Short mmCIF file of C-alpha atoms in Angstrom, two decimals:
data_model
loop_
_atom_site.label_atom_id
_atom_site.label_comp_id
_atom_site.label_asym_id
_atom_site.label_seq_id
_atom_site.Cartn_x
_atom_site.Cartn_y
_atom_site.Cartn_z
CA MET A 10 -43.76 35.58 -80.86
CA LYS A 11 -41.84 35.87 -77.70
CA SER A 12 -39.46 33.44 -76.62
CA LYS A 13 -39.37 31.38 -73.39
CA GLN A 14 -36.98 33.27 -71.62
CA THR A 15 -38.98 36.47 -71.78
CA GLN A 16 -41.75 34.64 -71.12
CA LEU A 17 -40.50 33.90 -68.00
CA ASN A 18 -38.97 37.22 -67.37
CA ASN A 19 -42.53 38.43 -67.08
CA LYS A 20 -44.09 36.72 -64.29
CA ASN A 21 -42.85 37.36 -60.53
CA THR A 22 -39.82 36.51 -58.72
CA GLY A 23 -39.25 35.64 -55.82
CA LEU A 24 -35.62 36.93 -53.90
CA TYR A 25 -35.14 34.75 -51.42
CA LEU A 26 -32.37 35.62 -48.48
CA ARG A 27 -30.24 33.78 -45.33
CA LEU A 28 -27.95 34.46 -42.98
CA SER A 29 -27.40 32.39 -40.13
CA LYS A 30 -25.23 32.48 -37.15
CA ASP A 31 -22.55 30.82 -38.48
CA ASP A 32 -22.39 32.92 -41.40
CA GLU A 33 -22.03 35.94 -39.59
CA ARG A 34 -18.19 35.82 -38.73
CA ALA A 35 -17.67 35.70 -42.73
CA GLY A 36 -18.44 39.50 -43.05
CA GLU A 37 -20.10 41.71 -45.10
CA SER A 38 -20.26 39.36 -48.06
CA LEU A 39 -22.58 37.28 -47.13
CA SER A 40 -24.92 39.98 -44.80
CA ILE A 41 -28.07 40.62 -45.68
CA GLU A 42 -28.16 43.95 -47.20
CA ASN A 43 -24.77 42.94 -49.60
CA GLN A 44 -27.67 39.78 -50.37
CA ARG A 45 -30.54 42.17 -51.42
CA ARG A 46 -27.96 44.37 -53.30
CA ILE A 47 -26.95 41.56 -55.95
CA LEU A 48 -30.39 40.03 -56.41
CA THR A 49 -32.01 43.02 -56.31
CA GLU A 50 -29.34 44.74 -59.31
CA TYR A 51 -29.90 41.16 -60.90
CA ALA A 52 -33.74 42.09 -60.99
CA LEU A 53 -33.61 45.13 -62.70
CA LYS A 54 -30.69 43.91 -65.17
CA ASN A 55 -32.73 41.05 -66.51
CA GLY A 56 -36.23 42.36 -66.54
CA LEU A 57 -37.78 40.43 -63.24
CA THR A 58 -40.78 41.65 -62.02
CA VAL A 59 -40.17 40.69 -57.61
CA TYR A 60 -43.74 39.68 -56.12
CA ASP A 61 -41.94 39.61 -53.03
CA GLU A 62 -38.77 38.88 -50.93
CA TYR A 63 -37.87 36.73 -48.56
CA VAL A 64 -35.88 36.79 -45.29
CA ASP A 65 -34.72 34.34 -42.48
CA ASP A 66 -32.16 36.07 -40.39
CA GLY A 67 -30.45 34.32 -38.01
CA TYR A 68 -31.59 30.52 -39.42
CA SER A 69 -29.25 27.19 -40.57
CA GLY A 70 -29.58 26.24 -43.51
CA THR A 71 -29.32 22.01 -42.65
CA ASN A 72 -33.21 22.40 -42.78
CA PHE A 73 -36.31 23.84 -43.87
CA ASN A 74 -37.82 24.43 -40.71
CA ARG A 75 -37.21 28.33 -41.36
CA PRO A 76 -40.37 30.66 -41.70
CA ALA A 77 -39.46 32.48 -44.64
CA VAL A 78 -38.29 29.66 -47.00
CA GLN A 79 -41.52 27.73 -45.82
CA ARG A 80 -43.72 30.91 -47.12
CA LEU A 81 -42.02 31.01 -50.44
CA LEU A 82 -42.43 27.68 -51.16
CA ASP A 83 -46.21 27.83 -50.63
CA ASP A 84 -46.34 30.60 -52.78
CA ALA A 85 -44.35 29.33 -55.45
CA LYS A 86 -46.98 26.14 -55.02
CA GLU A 87 -50.27 28.10 -54.91
CA GLY A 88 -48.63 29.55 -58.50
CA LYS A 89 -48.03 33.46 -57.58
CA ILE A 90 -44.12 32.98 -57.79
CA ASN A 91 -42.96 31.37 -60.69
CA THR A 92 -39.07 32.36 -60.56
CA ILE A 93 -36.40 32.19 -57.33
CA VAL A 94 -33.54 33.79 -56.94
CA VAL A 95 -30.59 33.14 -54.24
CA LYS A 96 -27.04 34.34 -54.42
CA ASP A 97 -26.16 30.74 -54.38
CA LEU A 98 -26.98 27.31 -53.78
CA SER A 99 -25.91 27.29 -49.90
CA ARG A 100 -28.43 30.41 -49.17
CA PHE A 101 -31.27 28.12 -49.99
CA GLY A 102 -29.74 25.59 -48.18
CA ARG A 103 -27.17 23.00 -46.63
CA ASN A 104 -28.73 19.90 -46.89
CA TYR A 105 -27.97 18.21 -50.18
CA ILE A 106 -30.84 16.07 -50.28
CA GLN A 107 -33.72 18.32 -49.55
CA VAL A 108 -32.02 21.11 -51.79
CA GLY A 109 -31.66 18.17 -54.59
CA GLN A 110 -34.87 17.24 -54.30
CA PHE A 111 -35.98 20.83 -54.51
CA VAL A 112 -34.28 21.56 -57.65
CA ASP A 113 -34.37 18.64 -59.35
CA TYR A 114 -38.14 17.54 -58.85
CA LEU A 115 -40.40 19.63 -57.14
CA PHE A 116 -39.51 23.07 -58.36
CA PRO A 117 -40.24 21.29 -62.24
CA CYS A 118 -43.39 19.97 -61.20
CA TYR A 119 -44.12 24.07 -60.61
CA GLY A 120 -42.73 25.11 -63.38
CA ILE A 121 -40.57 26.83 -61.07
CA ARG A 122 -37.28 28.31 -62.60
CA PHE A 123 -34.03 28.35 -59.76
CA ILE A 124 -31.58 30.30 -59.98
CA ALA A 125 -28.28 30.66 -57.35
CA LEU A 126 -26.21 33.73 -59.13
CA ALA A 127 -22.55 33.21 -57.73
CA ASP A 128 -22.39 29.55 -58.57
CA ASN A 129 -23.70 29.99 -62.03
CA ILE A 130 -27.26 27.82 -61.37
CA ASP A 131 -29.40 28.57 -63.92
CA THR A 132 -32.50 26.05 -64.39
CA ALA A 133 -33.81 27.05 -67.33
CA ASP A 134 -31.05 25.67 -68.98
CA ARG A 135 -30.45 22.13 -67.84
CA ASN A 136 -27.95 21.24 -70.27
CA SER A 137 -25.21 23.19 -68.63
CA THR A 138 -22.36 22.71 -66.74
CA ALA A 139 -22.74 24.31 -63.76
CA MET A 140 -26.23 22.37 -63.83
CA ASP A 141 -24.07 19.02 -63.56
CA MET A 142 -21.61 20.29 -61.27
CA MET A 143 -24.71 21.32 -58.84
CA PRO A 144 -24.99 17.60 -56.47
CA ILE A 145 -21.14 18.40 -55.90
CA MET A 146 -21.75 22.00 -54.82
CA ASN A 147 -24.23 20.56 -52.56
CA VAL A 148 -22.24 17.74 -50.97
CA PHE A 149 -19.79 20.12 -50.17
CA ASN A 150 -22.43 23.39 -48.26
CA GLU A 151 -23.08 20.04 -46.63
CA TRP A 152 -19.90 19.08 -45.74
CA HIS A 153 -19.31 22.70 -44.92
CA SER A 154 -22.26 23.12 -42.09
CA ALA A 155 -21.12 19.54 -40.49
CA ASN A 156 -17.61 21.42 -40.36
CA THR A 157 -18.29 24.37 -38.99
CA SER A 158 -20.59 21.96 -36.54
CA LYS A 159 -17.67 20.32 -35.37
CA LYS A 160 -15.58 23.22 -34.56
CA ILE A 161 -18.31 25.30 -32.90
CA ARG A 162 -18.67 21.55 -30.39
CA ALA A 163 -14.97 21.87 -29.56
CA VAL A 164 -15.10 25.61 -29.14
CA VAL A 165 -18.17 25.26 -26.72
CA GLU A 166 -17.27 21.80 -24.65
CA ALA A 167 -13.66 24.07 -24.36
CA ASN A 168 -15.29 27.42 -22.80
CA ALA A 169 -17.21 24.76 -20.79
CA ARG A 170 -14.31 23.48 -19.36
CA ALA A 171 -12.86 26.70 -18.76
CA GLY A 172 -15.50 27.34 -16.32
CA LYS A 173 -16.97 30.02 -18.38
CA CYS A 174 -20.23 30.80 -19.01
CA LYS A 175 -21.19 31.69 -22.46
CA SER A 176 -25.00 30.77 -22.36
CA ALA A 177 -26.81 33.99 -24.06
CA TYR A 178 -29.48 33.75 -20.66
CA ALA A 179 -28.42 33.42 -16.87
CA PRO A 180 -30.27 30.68 -15.76
CA TYR A 181 -33.81 32.26 -13.46
CA GLY A 182 -32.32 33.24 -10.44
CA TYR A 183 -29.78 34.96 -11.45
CA LEU A 184 -28.89 37.48 -14.34
CA LYS A 185 -25.82 37.13 -16.87
CA GLY A 186 -22.57 38.83 -15.21
CA THR A 187 -20.15 40.96 -17.19
CA ASP A 188 -16.61 39.63 -15.85
CA GLU A 189 -14.92 37.88 -18.93
CA LYS A 190 -16.36 34.11 -17.65
CA HIS A 191 -19.84 35.94 -17.32
CA LEU A 192 -20.55 33.95 -14.14
CA PRO A 193 -24.09 34.46 -13.19
CA ILE A 194 -24.67 37.10 -10.22
CA VAL A 195 -28.01 36.61 -7.65
CA ASP A 196 -30.74 38.76 -9.07
CA GLU A 197 -32.44 39.69 -6.07
CA GLU A 198 -36.44 40.24 -7.72
CA THR A 199 -36.25 36.17 -8.82
CA ALA A 200 -33.80 34.52 -6.84
CA PRO A 201 -36.37 34.41 -3.54
CA VAL A 202 -38.75 32.68 -5.58
CA VAL A 203 -35.54 29.87 -6.47
CA ARG A 204 -34.81 29.63 -2.99
CA ARG A 205 -39.15 29.17 -1.74
CA ILE A 206 -39.11 26.70 -4.54
CA PHE A 207 -37.06 24.72 -2.83
CA GLU A 208 -38.22 25.14 0.62
CA MET A 209 -41.72 24.23 -0.89
CA ARG A 210 -40.54 20.88 -2.41
CA ALA A 211 -38.12 20.21 0.71
CA GLN A 212 -41.56 19.90 2.43
CA GLY A 213 -43.02 16.99 0.22
CA LEU A 214 -44.71 19.34 -1.34
CA GLY A 215 -45.14 18.16 -5.47
CA LYS A 216 -43.91 19.94 -8.50
CA ARG A 217 -47.09 20.42 -10.02
CA LYS A 218 -48.68 21.68 -6.54
CA ILE A 219 -45.25 24.19 -6.49
CA ALA A 220 -46.49 24.97 -10.32
CA TRP A 221 -50.27 25.87 -8.98
CA THR A 222 -49.26 27.67 -6.08
CA LEU A 223 -46.57 30.00 -8.15
CA THR A 224 -49.22 30.97 -10.67
CA ALA A 225 -51.75 31.53 -8.24
CA GLU A 226 -49.55 34.07 -6.04
CA GLY A 227 -49.37 35.54 -9.71
CA ILE A 228 -45.30 35.04 -9.65
CA GLU A 229 -43.70 35.24 -12.85
CA THR A 230 -42.79 32.90 -14.91
CA PRO A 231 -38.78 32.65 -16.14
CA GLY A 232 -40.39 33.17 -19.82
CA ASP A 233 -42.13 35.79 -18.80
CA ASN A 234 -39.05 36.95 -17.00
CA LYS A 235 -36.68 36.99 -19.15
CA LYS A 236 -39.02 37.99 -22.22
CA ARG A 237 -40.54 40.83 -19.96
CA ARG A 238 -36.62 41.91 -19.76
CA LEU A 239 -36.38 41.90 -23.09
CA GLY A 240 -38.42 44.21 -23.93
CA ARG A 241 -41.12 40.94 -25.83
CA GLU A 242 -44.33 39.58 -25.17
CA ASN A 243 -43.98 35.68 -24.38
CA LEU A 244 -46.00 33.69 -27.28
CA SER A 245 -44.39 30.52 -26.34
CA ASN A 246 -46.91 30.46 -22.83
CA VAL A 247 -50.23 32.56 -23.46
CA THR A 248 -51.48 31.33 -19.99
CA HIS A 249 -48.64 32.52 -18.03
CA CYS A 250 -48.91 29.49 -15.76
CA TRP A 251 -46.46 27.64 -13.83
CA ASN A 252 -46.02 24.79 -14.78
CA ALA A 253 -43.75 20.84 -13.78
CA GLN A 254 -41.00 20.88 -15.78
CA GLU A 255 -40.25 24.20 -15.60
CA ILE A 256 -40.00 23.53 -11.11
CA LEU A 257 -38.41 20.39 -12.03
CA CYS A 258 -35.29 22.11 -14.78
CA ILE A 259 -35.16 24.28 -11.14
CA LEU A 260 -34.64 21.87 -8.54
CA LYS A 261 -32.21 19.82 -10.97
CA ASN A 262 -29.55 22.42 -11.25
CA PRO A 263 -26.73 22.70 -9.56
CA VAL A 264 -26.40 26.23 -10.22
CA TYR A 265 -27.83 27.76 -7.12
CA LEU A 266 -25.37 25.68 -5.93
CA GLY A 267 -22.61 27.96 -6.86
CA HIS A 268 -21.24 25.61 -9.29
CA LEU A 269 -21.78 25.77 -13.22
CA ALA A 270 -23.27 22.96 -14.79
CA LEU A 271 -22.51 23.05 -18.36
CA LEU A 272 -23.52 20.73 -21.27
CA ARG A 273 -26.37 19.43 -20.19
CA GLN A 274 -27.99 19.50 -23.29
CA THR A 275 -27.28 18.50 -26.64
CA THR A 276 -28.58 17.80 -29.92
CA VAL A 277 -28.79 14.65 -32.49
CA SER A 278 -27.12 16.42 -34.77
CA TYR A 279 -26.30 19.36 -36.84
CA LYS A 280 -29.22 18.67 -38.92
CA ASN A 281 -31.49 17.59 -36.29
CA ARG A 282 -31.83 20.53 -33.55
CA LYS A 283 -34.16 17.99 -31.34
CA ILE A 284 -33.14 18.70 -28.22
CA ILE A 285 -31.58 15.53 -26.22
CA HIS A 286 -30.71 15.47 -22.15
CA LYS A 287 -27.16 14.58 -21.05
CA PRO A 288 -27.34 12.41 -18.15
CA MET A 289 -25.46 13.81 -14.80
CA GLU A 290 -22.27 12.15 -14.84
CA ASP A 291 -21.39 13.81 -18.95
CA TRP A 292 -22.11 17.06 -17.39
CA ILE A 293 -19.09 19.24 -17.15
CA VAL A 294 -19.33 21.08 -13.41
CA THR A 295 -17.11 23.47 -12.50
CA GLU A 296 -17.72 24.25 -8.24
CA ASN A 297 -17.98 27.36 -6.25
CA THR A 298 -18.02 29.61 -9.16
CA HIS A 299 -20.23 32.55 -7.78
CA GLU A 300 -22.77 32.87 -5.10
CA PRO A 301 -24.96 30.34 -4.37
CA ILE A 302 -28.93 30.68 -3.63
CA ILE A 303 -29.53 27.99 -1.51
CA THR A 304 -27.77 25.81 1.26
CA GLN A 305 -25.80 22.31 0.49
CA GLU A 306 -28.46 21.48 3.33
CA LEU A 307 -31.20 22.70 1.84
CA TRP A 308 -29.97 20.67 -1.52
CA ASP A 309 -29.59 17.50 0.13
CA LYS A 310 -33.47 17.43 1.69
CA VAL A 311 -34.77 17.91 -1.68
CA ARG A 312 -32.87 15.32 -3.00
CA GLU A 313 -33.86 13.04 -0.49
CA VAL A 314 -37.55 13.70 -1.20
CA ASP A 315 -36.94 12.71 -4.20
CA LYS A 316 -35.52 9.28 -3.50
CA SER A 317 -38.34 9.22 -0.86
CA VAL A 318 -41.36 5.55 -0.91
CA SER A 319 -43.37 8.62 -1.37
CA ARG A 320 -45.09 9.58 -3.73
CA GLY A 321 -48.05 11.76 -1.56
CA LYS A 322 -51.27 12.11 -3.18
CA PRO A 323 -53.35 15.11 -2.63
CA THR A 324 -56.93 15.33 -1.21
CA ASN A 325 -59.36 16.93 -2.97
CA ALA A 326 -58.43 20.57 -1.06
CA GLY A 327 -54.77 20.11 -2.49
CA GLU A 328 -53.13 19.02 0.73
CA VAL A 329 -50.73 16.14 1.21
CA LYS A 330 -51.05 14.72 4.58
CA PRO A 331 -47.64 13.61 6.42
CA LEU A 332 -47.60 10.18 6.04
CA SER A 333 -49.61 9.88 2.95
CA GLY A 334 -47.50 7.46 0.84
CA LEU A 335 -45.32 6.43 3.84
CA MET A 336 -47.16 3.56 5.15
CA TYR A 337 -47.89 0.20 3.59
CA CYS A 338 -50.23 -2.65 4.77
CA SER A 339 -47.90 -5.51 6.97
CA ASP A 340 -49.72 -8.58 4.89
CA CYS A 341 -50.03 -7.64 1.13
CA GLY A 342 -47.66 -4.83 0.77
CA LYS A 343 -49.87 -2.41 -0.73
CA LYS A 344 -49.68 1.31 0.45
CA MET A 345 -52.67 2.59 2.97
CA ARG A 346 -54.76 5.00 0.59
CA VAL A 347 -55.85 7.97 2.61
CA VAL A 348 -59.45 8.30 2.82
CA TRP A 349 -62.18 10.34 4.40
CA ASN A 350 -65.47 10.95 5.11
CA LYS A 351 -67.59 13.55 6.98
CA ARG A 352 -68.48 13.33 10.60
CA LEU A 353 -71.47 12.01 12.28
CA VAL A 354 -73.23 13.52 15.52
CA ARG A 355 -76.37 12.11 16.44
CA GLY A 356 -77.49 10.83 13.32
CA VAL A 357 -76.62 13.79 11.16
CA TYR A 358 -73.85 14.34 9.26
CA THR A 359 -71.99 17.35 9.35
CA ASP A 360 -69.34 19.84 7.39
CA GLU A 361 -66.33 18.09 9.51
CA ILE A 362 -64.45 15.78 7.34
CA LYS A 363 -62.39 13.11 9.19
CA PHE A 364 -59.30 11.96 7.52
CA SER A 365 -58.19 7.50 8.04
CA TYR A 366 -55.75 5.41 6.18
CA ASN A 367 -57.08 2.03 4.69
CA CYS A 368 -54.95 -0.76 3.01
CA GLY A 369 -54.69 -0.04 -0.78
CA GLY A 370 -55.26 -3.89 -1.26
CA PHE A 371 -58.42 -4.38 0.44
CA MET A 372 -60.29 -1.09 -1.44
CA GLU A 373 -59.13 -2.12 -4.55
CA SER A 374 -60.51 -6.42 -4.08
CA GLY A 375 -62.23 -6.64 -0.55
CA LYS A 376 -61.81 -9.41 1.83
CA SER A 377 -60.71 -11.73 -0.75
CA TYR A 378 -57.57 -9.95 -1.38
CA CYS A 379 -56.67 -8.61 2.17
CA HIS A 380 -57.89 -7.30 5.14
CA SER A 381 -59.35 -3.78 6.46
CA LYS A 382 -56.90 -2.13 7.98
CA GLN A 383 -58.05 1.35 9.14
CA ILE A 384 -56.91 3.80 10.98
CA ARG A 385 -57.61 7.23 11.71
CA GLU A 386 -54.98 10.41 10.40
CA SER A 387 -55.10 11.38 14.18
CA VAL A 388 -54.51 8.27 15.74
CA ILE A 389 -51.51 7.47 13.90
CA ASN A 390 -49.91 10.85 13.63
CA GLU A 391 -50.08 11.15 17.40
CA ILE A 392 -48.59 7.58 17.96
CA VAL A 393 -45.50 8.92 14.86
CA LEU A 394 -45.50 12.09 16.55
CA GLN A 395 -44.73 10.48 20.53
CA ASP A 396 -42.13 7.66 18.98
CA ILE A 397 -40.47 11.06 17.45
CA ARG A 398 -40.24 12.95 20.68
CA ALA A 399 -39.39 9.84 22.76
CA LYS A 400 -36.52 9.16 20.42
CA ALA A 401 -35.02 12.98 20.74
CA SER A 402 -35.49 12.79 24.52
CA PHE A 403 -33.81 10.04 25.21
CA VAL A 404 -30.74 11.43 22.63
CA TRP A 405 -30.85 14.66 24.34
CA THR A 406 -30.72 12.98 27.95
CA ASP A 407 -28.22 9.85 27.22
CA GLU A 408 -26.50 10.49 23.82
CA GLN A 409 -24.00 8.28 25.05
CA ASN A 410 -26.15 5.03 25.20
CA ALA A 411 -28.17 6.99 22.76
CA ARG A 412 -25.93 5.90 20.18
CA ALA A 413 -25.26 2.64 21.26
CA GLU A 414 -28.26 1.70 20.78
CA PHE A 415 -29.17 3.09 17.51
CA LEU A 416 -25.79 1.99 16.24
CA ARG A 417 -27.07 -1.91 17.52
CA ARG A 418 -30.08 -1.53 15.83
CA LYS A 419 -28.69 -0.37 12.45
CA MET A 420 -26.17 -3.23 12.95
CA GLN A 421 -29.09 -5.86 13.96
CA GLN A 422 -30.21 -5.13 10.07
CA THR A 423 -26.96 -6.46 8.55
CA SER A 424 -24.91 -8.44 11.28
CA GLU A 425 -26.24 -11.79 9.54
CA GLU A 426 -24.52 -10.24 6.29
CA GLN A 427 -21.39 -9.49 7.86
CA LYS A 428 -20.63 -12.40 8.83
CA ALA A 429 -21.67 -14.46 6.07
CA ASP A 430 -19.14 -12.07 3.94
CA ALA A 431 -16.80 -12.15 6.91
CA LYS A 432 -16.53 -16.29 6.61
CA GLN A 433 -16.20 -15.78 2.46
CA LEU A 434 -13.65 -13.33 3.10
CA LYS A 435 -11.24 -16.00 4.71
CA THR A 436 -12.44 -18.69 1.99
CA ASP A 437 -11.64 -16.51 -0.89
CA LYS A 438 -8.03 -15.31 1.37
CA ARG A 439 -6.77 -18.82 1.90
CA ARG A 440 -7.35 -19.81 -2.34
CA LEU A 441 -5.68 -16.73 -3.52
CA GLU A 442 -2.66 -18.11 -1.05
CA GLU A 443 -2.93 -21.68 -2.73
CA LEU A 444 -3.55 -20.22 -6.41
CA ASP A 445 -0.27 -17.92 -5.62
CA LYS A 446 1.62 -21.35 -4.44
CA LEU A 447 -0.09 -22.95 -7.51
CA ILE A 448 1.24 -20.66 -10.00
CA GLN A 449 4.55 -20.41 -8.52
CA CYS A 450 4.87 -24.41 -8.55
CA ALA A 451 3.58 -24.09 -12.74
CA TYR A 452 6.58 -22.21 -13.45
CA GLU A 453 9.64 -23.90 -11.56
CA ASP A 454 8.43 -27.38 -13.20
CA LYS A 455 8.29 -25.90 -16.73
CA VAL A 456 11.82 -24.30 -15.94
CA ARG A 457 12.50 -27.72 -14.74
CA GLY A 458 10.83 -29.46 -17.98
CA LEU A 459 9.01 -31.04 -15.63
CA ILE A 460 5.79 -30.22 -18.00
CA PRO A 461 5.55 -29.09 -21.52
CA GLU A 462 5.28 -25.02 -22.09
CA GLU A 463 2.11 -25.34 -23.82
CA VAL A 464 0.05 -27.31 -20.75
CA CYS A 465 2.46 -24.75 -18.76
CA VAL A 466 0.93 -21.71 -19.98
CA GLU A 467 -2.87 -23.46 -19.46
CA LEU A 468 -2.31 -23.90 -15.99
CA MET A 469 -1.03 -20.19 -15.31
CA GLN A 470 -4.29 -18.66 -17.81
CA LYS A 471 -6.77 -20.91 -15.93
CA TYR A 472 -5.23 -19.76 -12.29
CA GLN A 473 -4.87 -16.67 -13.07
CA ALA A 474 -8.16 -15.99 -14.67
CA GLU A 475 -9.72 -17.62 -10.97
CA ARG A 476 -7.13 -15.31 -8.87
CA ASN A 477 -8.58 -12.01 -10.99
CA ALA A 478 -12.09 -13.44 -10.01
CA LEU A 479 -11.22 -13.67 -6.17
CA GLN A 480 -9.32 -10.55 -6.00
CA ALA A 481 -12.21 -8.70 -7.53
CA GLU A 482 -15.32 -10.35 -4.87
CA ARG A 483 -12.42 -10.00 -2.06
CA ALA A 484 -12.21 -6.15 -2.75
CA GLU A 485 -16.24 -6.41 -2.60
CA LEU A 486 -16.50 -7.88 0.27
CA GLU A 487 -14.21 -6.19 2.13
CA THR A 488 -15.94 -2.81 1.63
CA ARG A 489 -19.15 -4.63 2.63
CA CYS A 490 -17.28 -5.39 5.59
CA ASN A 491 -16.25 -2.05 6.47
CA GLN A 492 -20.12 -0.72 6.24
CA SER A 493 -19.48 -0.01 9.76
CA ARG A 494 -17.85 3.46 9.31
CA GLN A 495 -20.98 4.31 7.08
CA ASN A 496 -23.27 3.00 9.85
CA VAL A 497 -21.59 5.09 12.42
CA ALA A 498 -21.95 8.25 10.33
CA ASP A 499 -25.55 7.35 9.34
CA VAL A 500 -26.21 7.31 12.94
CA ASP A 501 -24.83 10.71 13.81
CA GLU A 502 -26.56 12.32 10.58
CA PHE A 503 -29.75 10.59 12.23
CA ILE A 504 -29.12 11.93 15.35
CA SER A 505 -28.70 15.46 14.65
CA ARG A 506 -31.70 15.36 12.77
CA ILE A 507 -33.80 13.60 15.39
CA LYS A 508 -32.74 16.30 18.07
CA ARG A 509 -34.59 19.03 16.35
CA TYR A 510 -37.97 17.38 17.67
CA ALA A 511 -38.06 17.05 21.21
CA HIS A 512 -40.86 19.15 21.51
CA VAL A 513 -42.45 19.29 18.30
CA GLU A 514 -46.16 20.09 18.38
CA GLU A 515 -47.83 18.75 15.06
CA LEU A 516 -46.49 16.11 12.34
CA THR A 517 -45.56 17.60 9.36
CA ARG A 518 -44.56 16.52 5.90
CA GLU A 519 -41.29 18.17 5.92
CA ILE A 520 -40.23 15.99 9.56
CA CYS A 521 -41.83 12.96 7.91
CA LEU A 522 -40.00 13.12 4.89
CA GLU A 523 -37.15 13.86 6.82
CA LEU A 524 -37.00 11.06 9.49
CA ILE A 525 -39.06 8.15 8.54
CA GLU A 526 -38.30 5.67 5.85
CA TYR A 527 -41.99 3.95 5.83
CA ILE A 528 -44.39 2.56 8.44
CA THR A 529 -46.17 -0.88 8.07
CA ILE A 530 -50.00 -1.65 9.65
CA GLY A 531 -51.23 -4.74 11.14
CA ASN A 532 -54.57 -6.00 11.84
CA ILE A 533 -57.07 -4.50 13.72
CA PRO A 534 -57.03 -6.58 16.96
CA LYS A 535 -60.34 -8.54 18.31
CA ASP A 536 -59.47 -8.29 21.78
CA LYS A 537 -58.94 -4.37 22.35
CA GLN A 538 -56.86 -5.33 25.25
CA ILE A 539 -54.34 -5.63 22.83
CA PRO A 540 -52.20 -3.12 20.89
CA ARG A 541 -52.44 -3.03 17.65
CA GLU A 542 -48.86 -4.19 15.70
CA ILE A 543 -47.59 -0.57 13.84
CA ASN A 544 -43.69 -0.59 12.88
CA ILE A 545 -41.93 2.32 12.39
CA TYR A 546 -38.53 2.74 10.56
CA TYR A 547 -36.55 5.93 10.51
CA LYS A 548 -34.46 6.20 7.56
CA LEU A 549 -30.03 6.39 8.45
CA ILE A 550 -30.65 3.46 11.14
CA ASP A 551 -33.51 0.66 9.49
CA LYS A 552 -32.46 -0.83 6.78
CA PRO A 553 -35.33 -0.17 4.16
CA LYS A 554 -36.67 -3.58 3.00
CA SER A 555 -38.29 -4.01 -0.80
CA LYS A 556 -41.90 -2.65 -0.70
CA THR A 557 -44.32 -2.60 -3.23
CA THR A 558 -45.75 0.52 -4.73
CA ASN A 559 -48.82 0.48 -6.11
#
């Protein structure tokens, strides 16, 4: 009768080999070739029949989402193999909980013999000293991964602070440099695409619309571009289409300004490789490290579009109207919605489409909620266009008075608040002077023995707490009272913008997003002789009011 050992040897064996990027630093001893030689020699020497090799090259052992180890486990569950041989426990995995689950529970359930050569682990002999030590070895293997992860993170952060770009690939629009710091070099093939993406966004196009446009024009996606240059197929994007997330990543990356922004994302831990995007204040940014693709002015325009109250909706033809999302009903505060109908000529509808705007509240709930505020697109566009031209003409003909008028307009929005702040500032100043005297008196009374020390300490703490609170309030009030300097800067910026549109012939989305904060539309007057109330609030010179955005 054959022994149990002989029966096991006659069955199929799987040889598992793994090498991570960190293990490559250990040299030849951990190489795939060396592992293969050791395992193959052991199988031949012990009469094991090798069913297959399972190789994970370049994978971390901290999790088991590895293709070869998954195939190994599937073959074991299906009975294709009944013996698994590895060089040591750390090759199989560095997660002590999962390794223990497989070796102590799962493998015995399927009748799998597990052998780790360097650690003298063989589950066929459960009473060996090595098996007793296995939990400790698993913990040590995981500790090694945790310690290595900390060291690597420290090195990555040090390189980032030194302005070294150690990324495997350059951002889309650049090529990886060959200098010591591997700083990005402008890619003449893809840089124009990046510049165009920023320009389209500055014109008010949404990220999805930009993605659709690039896809329709057959422009290669960043992933396809990278894979083509590497001579591989992009299997992660089978449609080869741009998407809004790719556009967003490009629009938010300051690398296109010539600044190196590193450590913008991290992972949960060395075990969990889920990517976490860091807030911008936690990025490590080194400015002016390489040639920019876009200008600061274009970057600022895009940021302004992102902050705009407008989230214009495209029509069925994919067009976003110039004032879409920028107009509100003066009564209910709901946004004005774009509506359209075919033009009626002599009782017959033509193919020509006429667009107009109406109160969103009225369109949703009818007259019980709000009144109709319908206004034709051509009419409101012309009103806004004429107002822009008038202000631009005012600036060109009399810039000094225009600046004074715009400044008065801006100051009018905050004058009442500034008066209240100035009054409170005087009150706080007087109280701070009183507290200084009270603190001094309390100290002198304590020195003279007029009050006990504990009473003095209590008074001093009370006065000091009030003093600290008043000083913080005073600093905030002074900042607000010094707003006049910012007001002048805002007016100067508005003048520089409006001057460009003295002879503009058509209202565009880009012009509206650059100049207009929002517009309120009043009721349609019953008397046609009474002008309709339409208020245009401009960026930089009009103080934004809180508006509903639904």
